[in-house]
Tab-separated table of C-alpha atoms in Angstrom:
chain	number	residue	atom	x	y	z
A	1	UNK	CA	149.444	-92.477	-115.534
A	2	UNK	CA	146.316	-92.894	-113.666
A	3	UNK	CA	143.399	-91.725	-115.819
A	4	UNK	CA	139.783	-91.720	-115.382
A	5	UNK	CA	139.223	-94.336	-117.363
A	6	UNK	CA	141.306	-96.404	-115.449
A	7	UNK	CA	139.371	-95.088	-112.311
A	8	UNK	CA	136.444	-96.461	-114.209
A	9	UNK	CA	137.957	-100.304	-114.427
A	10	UNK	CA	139.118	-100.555	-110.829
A	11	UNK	CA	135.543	-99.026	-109.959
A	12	UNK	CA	134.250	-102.007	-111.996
A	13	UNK	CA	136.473	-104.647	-110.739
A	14	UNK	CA	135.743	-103.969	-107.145
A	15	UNK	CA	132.329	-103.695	-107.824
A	16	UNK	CA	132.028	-107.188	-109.621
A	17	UNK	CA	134.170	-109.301	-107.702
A	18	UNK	CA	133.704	-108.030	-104.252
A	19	UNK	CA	136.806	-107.264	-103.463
A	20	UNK	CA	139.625	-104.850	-102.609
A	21	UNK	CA	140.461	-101.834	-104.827
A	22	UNK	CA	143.728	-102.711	-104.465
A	23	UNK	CA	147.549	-100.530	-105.466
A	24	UNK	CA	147.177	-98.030	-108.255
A	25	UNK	CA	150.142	-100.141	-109.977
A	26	UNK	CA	147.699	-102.471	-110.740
A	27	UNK	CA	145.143	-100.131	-112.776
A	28	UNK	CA	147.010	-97.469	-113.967
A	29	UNK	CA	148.245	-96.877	-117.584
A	30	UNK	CA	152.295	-98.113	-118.147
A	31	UNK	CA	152.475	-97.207	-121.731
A	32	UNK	CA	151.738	-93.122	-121.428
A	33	UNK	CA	151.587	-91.798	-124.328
A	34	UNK	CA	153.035	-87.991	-123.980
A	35	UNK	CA	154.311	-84.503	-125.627
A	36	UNK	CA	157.210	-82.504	-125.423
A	37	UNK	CA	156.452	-79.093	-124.340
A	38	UNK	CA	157.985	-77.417	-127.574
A	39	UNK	CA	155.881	-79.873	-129.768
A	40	UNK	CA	154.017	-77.300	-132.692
A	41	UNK	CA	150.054	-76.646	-131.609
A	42	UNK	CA	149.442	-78.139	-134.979
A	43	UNK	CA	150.786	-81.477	-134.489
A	44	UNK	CA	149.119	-81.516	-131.137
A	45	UNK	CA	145.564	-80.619	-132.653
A	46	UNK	CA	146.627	-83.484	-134.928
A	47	UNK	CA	147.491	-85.767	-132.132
A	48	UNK	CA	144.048	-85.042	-130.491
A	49	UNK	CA	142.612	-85.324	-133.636
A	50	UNK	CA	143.921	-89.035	-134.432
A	51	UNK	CA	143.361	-90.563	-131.066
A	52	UNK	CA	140.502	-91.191	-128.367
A	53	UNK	CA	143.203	-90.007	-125.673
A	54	UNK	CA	141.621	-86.571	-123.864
A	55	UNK	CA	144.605	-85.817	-122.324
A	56	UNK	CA	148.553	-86.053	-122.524
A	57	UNK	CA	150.943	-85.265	-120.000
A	58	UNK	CA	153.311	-82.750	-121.204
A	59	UNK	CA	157.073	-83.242	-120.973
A	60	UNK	CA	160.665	-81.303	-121.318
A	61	UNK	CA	163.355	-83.637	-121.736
A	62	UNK	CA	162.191	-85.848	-118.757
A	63	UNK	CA	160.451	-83.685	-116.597
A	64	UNK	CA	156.565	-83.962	-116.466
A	65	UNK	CA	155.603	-80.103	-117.045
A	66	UNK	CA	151.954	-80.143	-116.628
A	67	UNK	CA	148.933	-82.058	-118.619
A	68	UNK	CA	147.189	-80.659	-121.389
A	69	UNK	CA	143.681	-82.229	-122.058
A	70	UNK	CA	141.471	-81.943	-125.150
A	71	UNK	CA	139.042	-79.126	-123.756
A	72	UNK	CA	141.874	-76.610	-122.892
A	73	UNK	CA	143.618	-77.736	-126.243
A	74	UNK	CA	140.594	-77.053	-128.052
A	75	UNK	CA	139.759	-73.559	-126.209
A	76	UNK	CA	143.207	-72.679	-127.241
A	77	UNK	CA	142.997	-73.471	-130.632
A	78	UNK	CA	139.414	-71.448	-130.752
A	79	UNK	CA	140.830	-68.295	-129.166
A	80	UNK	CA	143.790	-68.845	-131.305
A	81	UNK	CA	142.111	-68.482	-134.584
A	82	UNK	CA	139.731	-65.810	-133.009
A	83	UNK	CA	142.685	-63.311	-132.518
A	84	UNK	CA	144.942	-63.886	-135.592
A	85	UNK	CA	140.865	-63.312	-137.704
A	86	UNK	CA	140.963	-59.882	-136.229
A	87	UNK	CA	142.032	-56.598	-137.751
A	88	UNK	CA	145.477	-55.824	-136.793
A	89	UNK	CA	144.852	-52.210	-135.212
A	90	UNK	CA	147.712	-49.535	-135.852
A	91	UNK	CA	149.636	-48.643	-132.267
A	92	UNK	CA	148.534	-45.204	-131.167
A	93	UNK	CA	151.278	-43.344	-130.016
């Protein structure tokens, strides 16, 4: 995975030593650290919670799904607990 921060040391790098930026092999992150899709919305605000990582890519089985970063996680979890504090409202019929 290729994340900002690691935009951020190849920046550096080329900057300080004058030279090429080079492949993104050589910057990127090898050890991702990642979440199933089905994974709770709990343990996730948990996982955000425990770690400086902003953003996980998001997997089922071993296809990459999407990426879910802390700011849409936490809008989630805010409009989440937004709806389930309202009054449930009777169906009209």
């Amino acid at each position: 995975m290729f994340s900002e921060k690691d935009a951020l040391k190849m920046v550096l790098e080329v900057a300080y030593n004058q030279s090429s930026a080079g492949n993104v092999t050589e910057y990127m992150t090898s050890d991702v650290v990642k979440v199933e899709a089905e994974m709770n919305i709990v343990d996730l605000a948990e996982k955000f919670q425990n770690s400086a990582i902003r953003s996980f890519p998001v997997y089922r089985e071993q296809d990459l799904v999407g990426i879910i970063s802390r700011t849409s996680g936490s809008r989630y979890f805010c409009e989440s607990l937004f709806w389930a504090s309202q009054p449930k409202q009777a169906a009209k019929t």
